[in-house]
Amino acid sequence: MREISVRPEILDFAPYVPGLTIEQIQRQYGLTTVIKLASNENPLGASPLVQKAIERNAARAFRYPENHSPMLVKAIAANAGVPEDCVLVGNGSDEIIDMLFRMKGIPGKSNVVCYEHSFAMYRMCAKLCGLEYREVPRGPELELPLDAMAEAADENTAMVIVTSPDNPSGLAAGVEDLSVLAGVLPKDCLLVVDEAYIEFAWPPESYSPVQAFDKFENLVCLRTFSKAYGLAGLRLGYGILPPKLAALLKNARIPFTVNLLAEEAGLAALEDEVFFNETLSVVMRGRELFLTELPKLGCKVWPSQSNFVMFEPPKPAQSVFKALLEKGIIVRPLASFGLGSCIRVNVGTDAENRIFLDTLREILNG
Ligand SMILES: *Cc1c(COP(=O)(O)O)cnc(C)c1O
C-alpha cells in the first residue's frame, strides 16, 4: 500500500466526540426502548409546521437553493431584531465557527483565546488552521473567566470566544460583563459569543448582547436551530456579525451549504411560536426538576441557563454513565471536556426526566 501523506497536524488529531446514538445502544445492549439525553436535542422533537414544510418542499429537492438563503436571512434578522446585512446562515453554527477561524486567523501568527473545558470545535478549528490555541484556566466553580481572557489577548489575537450559556457547565455571562470584555479587547480582535443555548437563558435581555448589537464594533454572536428549534439533523445555524465582516465571509464561502429543505424548515420553525414556547416551558420545568432533585441524590449541580444540567455524582462518573446506559439511558460523560468526574444530562420530556431520576436513584443507592 502506498502511504498517502497529509498535513502533519492531521496525524494526531483528537476527533470530535459526539453523544452516542439510540441505535448504537439498542444494538449493543439489545434494548428496545432507549432514552437519549446526551446531545441537548429538543425534547419535543421537530415542530409539526417544520415537518409539513419539509413534506411540502420535498419535490423541490432537485433544485439548488438560493445562495446565502435571503428569505431565511430576512426572517432571522426580524426575529433577532438586527439588520439583514449582519446575518450569515450556515450548515449549523459549526460552519460559521469554521469560517471565522479560516477567514480571520493568519496561520502561524494569530492566536485564539478560549477557556478550559469548552466546546471541542474551537480547538479543532484552531489546530486545523495553524492558529495558537490559548486556553484560560477556570476556578473550581468553573466561573467564566472573562477578565483573564481579556488579559490573555494581545495584538495577534484574532478572536476571544465565550460560550454563553456555556456547554457543558450551563453557566452564562451577564450582558454587562460581555460588553466590558468587548470594549477592552485589542483593536481588530473579535469577541465571539457562542449563543447556541441563548433561548433558554432567562431573562434573555440579561444575557444576550445582540439587543445592543449596533453599539459593538467587534461582536459576533453565533446561534443555532439545532437546540431550541429542534432542527439538529438538518444542520442550520447563523452568525450575527459586523456587516463588513459578514460581506467578506459571504464572498469567500462555499456556495449552497444551507440546503433547500433546511431553509424551508428554518422559516417554518421561526413561525411556529407555539412549539417554541412549549419547548421553553418543558425545558425550564425539567431544568428546575433536575436542579432540585439531583442534590437530593448527593450530586453536586451547577446552576444552568441552558437546556441541560451538569452534575458530579457521588460515585465515579464513568461507572454511573455505564450503569445508565445498561438501563437504556444515554447521558454525556464529560471526560472529553476535561471534566472526568462530571456528567451532562439534557432535559427530556417530563416522563423521560422522571425515568432518568428514578434510574439514577437506583444506581446511586444500589
Ligand atoms: C450545539 C452547539 C453548537 C451548535 O451546533 P450546530 O448544530 O452546528 O449549530 C455550537 N456551540 C456549542 C457550544 C454547542 O453546544
mmCIF file of C-alpha atoms and ligand atoms in Angstrom:
data_model
loop_
_atom_site.group_PDB
_atom_site.id
_atom_site.type_symbol
_atom_site.label_atom_id
_atom_site.label_comp_id
_atom_site.label_asym_id
_atom_site.label_seq_id
_atom_site.Cartn_x
_atom_site.Cartn_y
_atom_site.Cartn_z
ATOM 1 C CA MET A 1 0.000 0.000 0.000
ATOM 2 C CA ARG A 2 1.147 3.488 -0.807
ATOM 3 C CA GLU A 3 1.419 5.872 2.137
ATOM 4 C CA ILE A 4 -0.660 8.956 1.393
ATOM 5 C CA SER A 5 0.640 11.933 3.289
ATOM 6 C CA VAL A 6 -1.490 14.617 4.935
ATOM 7 C CA ARG A 7 -0.628 17.815 6.763
ATOM 8 C CA PRO A 8 1.289 16.851 9.917
ATOM 9 C CA GLU A 9 -1.350 18.477 12.197
ATOM 10 C CA ILE A 10 -3.856 15.885 10.987
ATOM 11 C CA LEU A 11 -1.816 12.872 12.116
ATOM 12 C CA ASP A 12 -2.507 13.249 15.852
ATOM 13 C CA PHE A 13 -5.923 14.859 15.669
ATOM 14 C CA ALA A 14 -8.211 14.353 18.675
ATOM 15 C CA PRO A 15 -11.534 13.917 16.843
ATOM 16 C CA TYR A 16 -14.845 15.449 17.946
ATOM 17 C CA VAL A 17 -16.609 13.080 20.368
ATOM 18 C CA PRO A 18 -20.354 13.018 19.633
ATOM 19 C CA GLY A 19 -23.036 11.716 22.011
ATOM 20 C CA LEU A 20 -23.931 8.045 21.476
ATOM 21 C CA THR A 21 -26.949 7.382 19.276
ATOM 22 C CA ILE A 22 -30.101 5.497 20.248
ATOM 23 C CA GLU A 23 -29.463 2.907 17.513
ATOM 24 C CA GLN A 24 -25.934 2.189 18.804
ATOM 25 C CA ILE A 25 -27.228 1.450 22.293
ATOM 26 C CA GLN A 26 -30.179 -0.623 21.088
ATOM 27 C CA ARG A 27 -27.761 -2.837 19.150
ATOM 28 C CA GLN A 28 -25.148 -3.043 21.888
ATOM 29 C CA TYR A 29 -27.453 -3.873 24.804
ATOM 30 C CA GLY A 30 -30.342 -5.496 22.915
ATOM 31 C CA LEU A 31 -32.753 -2.871 24.247
ATOM 32 C CA THR A 32 -35.922 -1.712 22.517
ATOM 33 C CA THR A 33 -36.532 1.480 24.490
ATOM 34 C CA VAL A 34 -33.661 3.902 24.785
ATOM 35 C CA ILE A 35 -33.829 7.464 26.094
ATOM 36 C CA LYS A 36 -31.252 9.885 24.761
ATOM 37 C CA LEU A 37 -30.385 12.857 26.942
ATOM 38 C CA ALA A 38 -26.868 13.268 25.612
ATOM 39 C CA SER A 39 -26.792 15.834 22.800
ATOM 40 C CA ASN A 40 -29.007 18.690 24.037
ATOM 41 C CA GLU A 41 -31.600 17.996 21.368
ATOM 42 C CA ASN A 42 -35.161 19.306 21.606
ATOM 43 C CA PRO A 43 -37.253 17.088 23.938
ATOM 44 C CA LEU A 44 -40.355 17.738 21.818
ATOM 45 C CA GLY A 45 -38.764 16.666 18.539
ATOM 46 C CA ALA A 46 -39.334 18.696 15.379
ATOM 47 C CA SER A 47 -42.232 21.150 15.146
ATOM 48 C CA PRO A 48 -45.279 19.906 13.179
ATOM 49 C CA LEU A 49 -45.079 23.032 10.988
ATOM 50 C CA VAL A 50 -41.477 22.160 10.159
ATOM 51 C CA GLN A 51 -42.427 18.617 9.226
ATOM 52 C CA LYS A 52 -45.163 19.892 6.924
ATOM 53 C CA ALA A 53 -42.800 22.393 5.303
ATOM 54 C CA ILE A 54 -40.303 19.623 4.560
ATOM 55 C CA GLU A 55 -43.008 17.423 3.028
ATOM 56 C CA ARG A 56 -44.378 20.316 1.001
ATOM 57 C CA ASN A 57 -40.945 21.069 -0.418
ATOM 58 C CA ALA A 58 -39.679 17.512 -0.911
ATOM 59 C CA ALA A 59 -40.325 17.623 -4.655
ATOM 60 C CA ARG A 60 -38.143 20.720 -4.974
ATOM 61 C CA ALA A 61 -35.108 18.799 -3.720
ATOM 62 C CA PHE A 62 -33.604 18.654 -7.227
ATOM 63 C CA ARG A 63 -33.205 22.457 -7.283
ATOM 64 C CA TYR A 64 -30.264 24.346 -5.898
ATOM 65 C CA PRO A 65 -31.276 26.646 -3.063
ATOM 66 C CA GLU A 66 -30.820 30.392 -3.452
ATOM 67 C CA ASN A 67 -27.256 31.183 -2.363
ATOM 68 C CA HIS A 68 -26.990 32.709 1.160
ATOM 69 C CA SER A 69 -30.729 31.996 1.747
ATOM 70 C CA PRO A 70 -32.050 35.587 1.524
ATOM 71 C CA MET A 71 -35.625 34.765 2.630
ATOM 72 C CA LEU A 72 -34.381 32.940 5.681
ATOM 73 C CA VAL A 73 -31.889 35.707 6.455
ATOM 74 C CA LYS A 74 -34.731 38.233 6.356
ATOM 75 C CA ALA A 75 -36.803 36.160 8.796
ATOM 76 C CA ILE A 76 -33.847 35.607 11.141
ATOM 77 C CA ALA A 77 -32.969 39.311 11.151
ATOM 78 C CA ALA A 78 -36.554 40.252 12.006
ATOM 79 C CA ASN A 79 -36.653 37.625 14.751
ATOM 80 C CA ALA A 80 -33.334 38.715 16.279
ATOM 81 C CA GLY A 81 -34.000 42.430 15.815
ATOM 82 C CA VAL A 82 -30.861 43.132 13.769
ATOM 83 C CA PRO A 83 -30.309 44.437 10.200
ATOM 84 C CA GLU A 84 -30.281 41.814 7.456
ATOM 85 C CA ASP A 85 -26.727 42.608 6.378
ATOM 86 C CA CYS A 86 -25.498 41.396 9.802
ATOM 87 C CA VAL A 87 -26.813 37.861 9.329
ATOM 88 C CA LEU A 88 -24.941 34.953 7.785
ATOM 89 C CA VAL A 89 -26.515 31.473 7.727
ATOM 90 C CA GLY A 90 -24.523 28.260 7.807
ATOM 91 C CA ASN A 91 -24.602 24.481 7.856
ATOM 92 C CA GLY A 92 -25.031 24.519 11.618
ATOM 93 C CA SER A 93 -23.329 27.257 13.603
ATOM 94 C CA ASP A 94 -20.347 24.901 13.396
ATOM 95 C CA GLU A 95 -19.894 26.110 9.815
ATOM 96 C CA ILE A 96 -19.792 29.737 10.934
ATOM 97 C CA ILE A 97 -17.216 28.860 13.611
ATOM 98 C CA ASP A 98 -15.113 27.102 10.976
ATOM 99 C CA MET A 99 -15.451 30.034 8.565
ATOM 100 C CA LEU A 100 -14.452 32.578 11.208
ATOM 101 C CA PHE A 101 -11.290 30.668 12.050
ATOM 102 C CA ARG A 102 -10.281 30.257 8.427
ATOM 103 C CA MET A 103 -11.066 33.808 7.408
ATOM 104 C CA LYS A 104 -9.880 35.755 10.436
ATOM 105 C CA GLY A 105 -6.837 33.804 11.627
ATOM 106 C CA ILE A 106 -3.424 34.076 9.996
ATOM 107 C CA PRO A 107 -1.696 30.653 10.116
ATOM 108 C CA GLY A 108 1.485 30.675 12.188
ATOM 109 C CA LYS A 109 0.767 34.163 13.511
ATOM 110 C CA SER A 110 -2.682 34.581 15.050
ATOM 111 C CA ASN A 111 -3.927 33.121 18.301
ATOM 112 C CA VAL A 112 -7.405 32.429 19.603
ATOM 113 C CA VAL A 113 -8.339 32.820 23.275
ATOM 114 C CA CYS A 114 -10.813 30.365 24.796
ATOM 115 C CA TYR A 115 -11.301 28.952 28.280
ATOM 116 C CA GLU A 116 -10.753 25.478 29.698
ATOM 117 C CA HIS A 117 -13.432 22.789 29.391
ATOM 118 C CA SER A 118 -15.100 24.364 26.386
ATOM 119 C CA PHE A 119 -16.652 23.147 23.147
ATOM 120 C CA ALA A 120 -14.191 20.967 21.180
ATOM 121 C CA MET A 121 -14.832 22.689 17.838
ATOM 122 C CA TYR A 122 -12.742 25.728 18.812
ATOM 123 C CA ARG A 123 -9.595 23.746 19.496
ATOM 124 C CA MET A 124 -10.112 21.596 16.392
ATOM 125 C CA CYS A 125 -10.525 24.616 14.143
ATOM 126 C CA ALA A 126 -7.510 26.383 15.651
ATOM 127 C CA LYS A 127 -5.355 23.360 15.041
ATOM 128 C CA LEU A 128 -6.643 22.836 11.521
ATOM 129 C CA CYS A 129 -5.954 26.489 10.682
ATOM 130 C CA GLY A 130 -2.479 26.581 12.238
ATOM 131 C CA LEU A 131 -3.505 29.093 14.925
ATOM 132 C CA GLU A 132 -2.254 29.124 18.508
ATOM 133 C CA TYR A 133 -4.982 27.981 20.913
ATOM 134 C CA ARG A 134 -4.785 29.849 24.227
ATOM 135 C CA GLU A 135 -6.775 28.242 26.968
ATOM 136 C CA VAL A 136 -7.513 30.369 30.030
ATOM 137 C CA PRO A 137 -7.928 28.389 33.288
ATOM 138 C CA ARG A 138 -11.146 28.461 35.312
ATOM 139 C CA GLY A 139 -11.713 28.357 39.051
ATOM 140 C CA PRO A 140 -13.150 25.368 40.919
ATOM 141 C CA GLU A 141 -16.743 26.548 40.370
ATOM 142 C CA LEU A 142 -15.954 26.999 36.662
ATOM 143 C CA GLU A 143 -16.966 30.678 36.527
ATOM 144 C CA LEU A 144 -16.440 32.087 33.031
ATOM 145 C CA PRO A 145 -13.017 33.798 33.309
ATOM 146 C CA LEU A 146 -13.743 36.918 31.259
ATOM 147 C CA ASP A 147 -11.137 39.165 32.952
ATOM 148 C CA ALA A 148 -8.406 36.577 32.446
ATOM 149 C CA MET A 149 -9.446 36.217 28.794
ATOM 150 C CA ALA A 150 -9.013 39.951 28.274
ATOM 151 C CA GLU A 151 -5.554 39.682 29.816
ATOM 152 C CA ALA A 152 -4.619 36.726 27.599
ATOM 153 C CA ALA A 153 -5.470 38.633 24.414
ATOM 154 C CA ASP A 154 -2.744 40.553 22.556
ATOM 155 C CA GLU A 155 -2.287 42.227 19.170
ATOM 156 C CA ASN A 156 -2.135 38.802 17.477
ATOM 157 C CA THR A 157 -5.417 37.588 18.939
ATOM 158 C CA ALA A 158 -7.891 37.007 16.119
ATOM 159 C CA MET A 159 -10.780 36.352 18.483
ATOM 160 C CA VAL A 160 -11.829 35.628 22.032
ATOM 161 C CA ILE A 161 -14.567 33.012 22.261
ATOM 162 C CA VAL A 162 -17.082 32.829 25.097
ATOM 163 C CA THR A 163 -19.797 30.176 25.069
ATOM 164 C CA SER A 164 -22.722 31.705 26.903
ATOM 165 C CA PRO A 165 -24.683 29.867 28.172
ATOM 166 C CA ASP A 166 -21.688 27.593 28.454
ATOM 167 C CA ASN A 167 -21.578 23.976 27.324
ATOM 168 C CA PRO A 168 -21.209 21.843 29.453
ATOM 169 C CA SER A 169 -21.394 23.887 32.692
ATOM 170 C CA GLY A 170 -24.648 25.704 31.837
ATOM 171 C CA LEU A 171 -23.277 28.949 33.330
ATOM 172 C CA ALA A 172 -23.897 32.188 31.459
ATOM 173 C CA ALA A 173 -22.093 35.526 31.326
ATOM 174 C CA GLY A 174 -24.105 38.681 32.019
ATOM 175 C CA VAL A 175 -24.568 41.178 29.233
ATOM 176 C CA GLU A 176 -22.686 43.921 31.141
ATOM 177 C CA ASP A 177 -19.620 41.726 31.592
ATOM 178 C CA LEU A 178 -19.649 40.812 27.897
ATOM 179 C CA SER A 179 -19.900 44.499 26.969
ATOM 180 C CA VAL A 180 -16.907 45.304 29.157
ATOM 181 C CA LEU A 181 -14.915 42.482 27.563
ATOM 182 C CA ALA A 182 -15.804 43.607 24.023
ATOM 183 C CA GLY A 183 -14.643 47.096 24.914
ATOM 184 C CA VAL A 184 -11.235 46.195 26.354
ATOM 185 C CA LEU A 185 -10.080 43.782 23.638
ATOM 186 C CA PRO A 186 -7.227 44.875 21.367
ATOM 187 C CA LYS A 187 -8.142 46.656 18.152
ATOM 188 C CA ASP A 188 -9.042 44.125 15.453
ATOM 189 C CA CYS A 189 -9.850 41.346 17.950
ATOM 190 C CA LEU A 190 -13.358 39.889 17.729
ATOM 191 C CA LEU A 191 -15.441 38.893 20.708
ATOM 192 C CA VAL A 192 -17.278 35.771 19.549
ATOM 193 C CA VAL A 193 -20.182 34.795 21.804
ATOM 194 C CA ASP A 194 -21.409 31.301 21.010
ATOM 195 C CA GLU A 195 -25.090 31.583 21.899
ATOM 196 C CA ALA A 196 -26.153 28.047 20.961
ATOM 197 C CA TYR A 197 -28.346 27.921 24.099
ATOM 198 C CA ILE A 198 -29.313 31.590 24.468
ATOM 199 C CA GLU A 199 -33.044 30.956 24.031
ATOM 200 C CA PHE A 200 -33.032 29.121 27.369
ATOM 201 C CA ALA A 201 -31.266 31.896 29.321
ATOM 202 C CA TRP A 202 -33.784 33.773 31.400
ATOM 203 C CA PRO A 203 -34.477 36.613 31.081
ATOM 204 C CA PRO A 204 -32.727 36.763 27.663
ATOM 205 C CA GLU A 205 -32.033 40.524 27.900
ATOM 206 C CA SER A 206 -29.769 39.905 30.914
ATOM 207 C CA TYR A 207 -27.569 37.606 28.829
ATOM 208 C CA SER A 208 -27.527 38.333 25.098
ATOM 209 C CA PRO A 209 -25.585 41.338 23.781
ATOM 210 C CA VAL A 210 -27.497 41.056 20.481
ATOM 211 C CA GLN A 211 -30.139 43.583 21.532
ATOM 212 C CA ALA A 212 -27.435 46.277 21.615
ATOM 213 C CA PHE A 213 -25.656 44.947 18.558
ATOM 214 C CA ASP A 214 -25.306 48.397 16.973
ATOM 215 C CA LYS A 215 -23.220 49.547 19.959
ATOM 216 C CA PHE A 216 -20.484 46.989 19.300
ATOM 217 C CA GLU A 217 -17.923 47.068 16.529
ATOM 218 C CA ASN A 218 -16.207 43.758 17.193
ATOM 219 C CA LEU A 219 -19.016 41.477 18.345
ATOM 220 C CA VAL A 220 -20.019 38.218 16.657
ATOM 221 C CA CYS A 221 -22.897 36.153 18.042
ATOM 222 C CA LEU A 222 -23.464 32.584 16.912
ATOM 223 C CA ARG A 223 -26.855 30.947 17.132
ATOM 224 C CA THR A 224 -28.365 27.681 16.002
ATOM 225 C CA PHE A 225 -31.618 25.987 15.063
ATOM 226 C CA SER A 226 -30.257 22.718 16.499
ATOM 227 C CA LYS A 227 -31.379 23.182 20.094
ATOM 228 C CA ALA A 228 -34.413 25.382 20.869
ATOM 229 C CA TYR A 229 -35.826 24.957 17.346
ATOM 230 C CA GLY A 230 -35.307 21.198 17.122
ATOM 231 C CA LEU A 231 -33.503 21.031 13.750
ATOM 232 C CA ALA A 232 -30.197 19.387 14.750
ATOM 233 C CA GLY A 233 -30.404 16.811 11.959
ATOM 234 C CA LEU A 234 -30.945 19.420 9.245
ATOM 235 C CA ARG A 235 -27.861 21.450 10.156
ATOM 236 C CA LEU A 236 -28.811 25.104 10.330
ATOM 237 C CA GLY A 237 -27.204 27.911 12.286
ATOM 238 C CA TYR A 238 -26.340 31.554 11.855
ATOM 239 C CA GLY A 239 -23.974 34.297 12.861
ATOM 240 C CA ILE A 240 -24.755 37.925 13.645
ATOM 241 C CA LEU A 241 -21.671 39.854 12.578
ATOM 242 C CA PRO A 242 -20.482 43.376 11.810
ATOM 243 C CA PRO A 243 -21.860 43.950 8.267
ATOM 244 C CA LYS A 244 -18.459 44.405 6.617
ATOM 245 C CA LEU A 245 -17.202 41.140 8.059
ATOM 246 C CA ALA A 246 -20.427 39.348 7.054
ATOM 247 C CA ALA A 247 -19.992 40.580 3.462
ATOM 248 C CA LEU A 248 -16.385 39.358 3.289
ATOM 249 C CA LEU A 249 -17.305 35.939 4.649
ATOM 250 C CA LYS A 250 -20.141 35.675 2.131
ATOM 251 C CA ASN A 251 -17.760 36.325 -0.744
ATOM 252 C CA ALA A 252 -15.283 33.692 0.357
ATOM 253 C CA ARG A 253 -17.614 30.912 1.445
ATOM 254 C CA ILE A 254 -18.509 27.628 -0.213
ATOM 255 C CA PRO A 255 -21.828 28.022 -2.082
ATOM 256 C CA PHE A 256 -25.075 26.301 -1.020
ATOM 257 C CA THR A 257 -24.011 24.911 2.356
ATOM 258 C CA VAL A 258 -27.526 25.532 3.675
ATOM 259 C CA ASN A 259 -29.751 23.134 1.795
ATOM 260 C CA LEU A 260 -33.185 23.865 0.447
ATOM 261 C CA LEU A 261 -35.103 21.786 2.984
ATOM 262 C CA ALA A 262 -33.178 23.274 5.912
ATOM 263 C CA GLU A 263 -34.050 26.719 4.601
ATOM 264 C CA GLU A 264 -37.770 25.935 4.460
ATOM 265 C CA ALA A 265 -37.598 24.224 7.841
ATOM 266 C CA GLY A 266 -35.905 27.261 9.373
ATOM 267 C CA LEU A 267 -38.631 29.575 8.063
ATOM 268 C CA ALA A 268 -41.337 27.295 9.451
ATOM 269 C CA ALA A 269 -39.531 26.937 12.790
ATOM 270 C CA LEU A 270 -39.444 30.715 13.257
ATOM 271 C CA GLU A 271 -43.167 30.873 12.532
ATOM 272 C CA ASP A 272 -44.128 28.149 14.979
ATOM 273 C CA GLU A 273 -44.259 30.213 18.158
ATOM 274 C CA VAL A 274 -46.487 27.663 19.859
ATOM 275 C CA PHE A 275 -43.865 24.935 19.502
ATOM 276 C CA PHE A 276 -41.067 27.287 20.528
ATOM 277 C CA ASN A 277 -42.889 28.429 23.670
ATOM 278 C CA GLU A 278 -43.806 24.865 24.544
ATOM 279 C CA THR A 279 -40.122 23.927 24.190
ATOM 280 C CA LEU A 280 -39.127 26.701 26.572
ATOM 281 C CA SER A 281 -41.651 25.675 29.187
ATOM 282 C CA VAL A 282 -40.707 21.975 29.037
ATOM 283 C CA VAL A 283 -37.031 22.892 29.334
ATOM 284 C CA MET A 284 -37.461 25.363 32.205
ATOM 285 C CA ARG A 285 -39.628 22.880 34.106
ATOM 286 C CA GLY A 286 -37.179 19.996 33.570
ATOM 287 C CA ARG A 287 -34.186 22.118 34.459
ATOM 288 C CA GLU A 288 -35.792 23.124 37.776
ATOM 289 C CA LEU A 289 -36.634 19.489 38.473
ATOM 290 C CA PHE A 290 -33.028 18.373 37.874
ATOM 291 C CA LEU A 291 -31.603 21.240 39.926
ATOM 292 C CA THR A 292 -33.890 20.346 42.836
ATOM 293 C CA GLU A 293 -33.734 16.562 42.675
ATOM 294 C CA LEU A 294 -30.090 15.828 41.791
ATOM 295 C CA PRO A 295 -28.688 17.356 45.026
ATOM 296 C CA LYS A 296 -31.088 15.120 46.995
ATOM 297 C CA LEU A 297 -29.255 12.155 45.404
ATOM 298 C CA GLY A 298 -25.903 13.503 46.608
ATOM 299 C CA CYS A 299 -24.941 15.105 43.305
ATOM 300 C CA LYS A 300 -23.274 18.486 43.026
ATOM 301 C CA VAL A 301 -25.039 20.603 40.390
ATOM 302 C CA TRP A 302 -24.131 23.781 38.544
ATOM 303 C CA PRO A 303 -26.852 26.406 38.052
ATOM 304 C CA SER A 304 -27.949 26.254 34.414
ATOM 305 C CA GLN A 305 -29.230 28.822 31.933
ATOM 306 C CA SER A 306 -29.383 26.096 29.308
ATOM 307 C CA ASN A 307 -31.388 23.034 28.290
ATOM 308 C CA PHE A 308 -29.079 20.715 30.250
ATOM 309 C CA VAL A 309 -27.616 20.377 33.719
ATOM 310 C CA MET A 310 -24.076 19.379 34.624
ATOM 311 C CA PHE A 311 -23.640 17.332 37.786
ATOM 312 C CA GLU A 312 -20.979 15.490 39.723
ATOM 313 C CA PRO A 313 -22.353 12.218 41.091
ATOM 314 C CA PRO A 314 -21.139 10.834 44.445
ATOM 315 C CA LYS A 315 -19.803 7.752 42.569
ATOM 316 C CA PRO A 316 -17.313 7.691 39.671
ATOM 317 C CA ALA A 317 -18.970 9.385 36.688
ATOM 318 C CA GLN A 318 -17.838 6.762 34.193
ATOM 319 C CA SER A 319 -19.455 3.925 36.180
ATOM 320 C CA VAL A 320 -22.680 5.910 36.615
ATOM 321 C CA PHE A 321 -22.691 6.620 32.879
ATOM 322 C CA LYS A 322 -22.238 2.891 32.095
ATOM 323 C CA ALA A 323 -24.933 1.845 34.561
ATOM 324 C CA LEU A 324 -27.388 4.305 32.997
ATOM 325 C CA LEU A 325 -26.513 3.001 29.514
ATOM 326 C CA GLU A 326 -27.265 -0.558 30.545
ATOM 327 C CA LYS A 327 -30.720 0.656 31.582
ATOM 328 C CA GLY A 328 -31.171 2.366 28.220
ATOM 329 C CA ILE A 329 -30.461 5.960 29.211
ATOM 330 C CA ILE A 330 -27.780 7.863 27.316
ATOM 331 C CA VAL A 331 -26.220 10.859 29.061
ATOM 332 C CA ARG A 332 -22.935 12.605 28.317
ATOM 333 C CA PRO A 333 -19.819 11.796 30.340
ATOM 334 C CA LEU A 334 -17.505 14.801 30.265
ATOM 335 C CA ALA A 335 -14.002 13.309 30.159
ATOM 336 C CA SER A 336 -13.568 14.669 26.624
ATOM 337 C CA PHE A 337 -14.189 18.152 28.090
ATOM 338 C CA GLY A 338 -11.539 17.534 30.769
ATOM 339 C CA LEU A 339 -14.234 17.109 33.448
ATOM 340 C CA GLY A 340 -13.908 13.389 34.153
ATOM 341 C CA SER A 341 -15.922 13.474 37.398
ATOM 342 C CA CYS A 342 -18.966 15.102 35.796
ATOM 343 C CA ILE A 343 -21.935 14.194 33.621
ATOM 344 C CA ARG A 344 -24.162 16.379 31.466
ATOM 345 C CA VAL A 345 -27.813 15.473 31.096
ATOM 346 C CA ASN A 346 -30.194 17.396 28.889
ATOM 347 C CA VAL A 347 -33.810 17.986 29.766
ATOM 348 C CA GLY A 348 -36.127 15.445 28.142
ATOM 349 C CA THR A 349 -39.894 15.151 28.217
ATOM 350 C CA ASP A 350 -41.459 15.157 31.694
ATOM 351 C CA ALA A 351 -41.731 11.360 31.535
ATOM 352 C CA GLU A 352 -38.113 10.911 30.408
ATOM 353 C CA ASN A 353 -36.880 13.195 33.186
ATOM 354 C CA ARG A 354 -38.718 11.110 35.793
ATOM 355 C CA ILE A 355 -37.335 7.838 34.427
ATOM 356 C CA PHE A 356 -33.830 9.296 34.398
ATOM 357 C CA LEU A 357 -34.084 10.453 38.018
ATOM 358 C CA ASP A 358 -35.634 7.172 39.219
ATOM 359 C CA THR A 359 -32.968 5.122 37.445
ATOM 360 C CA LEU A 360 -30.160 7.300 38.762
ATOM 361 C CA ARG A 361 -31.567 6.946 42.290
ATOM 362 C CA GLU A 362 -31.486 3.140 41.970
ATOM 363 C CA ILE A 363 -27.923 3.231 40.686
ATOM 364 C CA LEU A 364 -26.635 5.540 43.403
ATOM 365 C CA ASN A 365 -28.425 3.673 46.203
ATOM 366 C CA GLY A 366 -27.550 0.212 44.866
HETATM 367 C C1 LIG B 1 -24.692 22.559 19.877
HETATM 368 C C2 LIG B 1 -23.632 23.618 19.907
HETATM 369 C C3 LIG B 1 -23.352 24.404 18.792
HETATM 370 C C4 LIG B 1 -24.139 24.351 17.525
HETATM 371 O O1 LIG B 1 -24.052 23.356 16.748
HETATM 372 P P1 LIG B 1 -24.721 23.297 15.304
HETATM 373 O O2 LIG B 1 -25.592 22.115 15.363
HETATM 374 O O3 LIG B 1 -23.553 23.188 14.396
HETATM 375 O O4 LIG B 1 -25.473 24.573 15.039
HETATM 376 C C5 LIG B 1 -22.397 25.395 18.875
HETATM 377 N N1 LIG B 1 -21.742 25.613 20.016
HETATM 378 C C6 LIG B 1 -21.988 24.900 21.110
HETATM 379 C C7 LIG B 1 -21.250 25.209 22.356
HETATM 380 C C8 LIG B 1 -22.924 23.872 21.090
HETATM 381 O O5 LIG B 1 -23.135 23.146 22.183
#
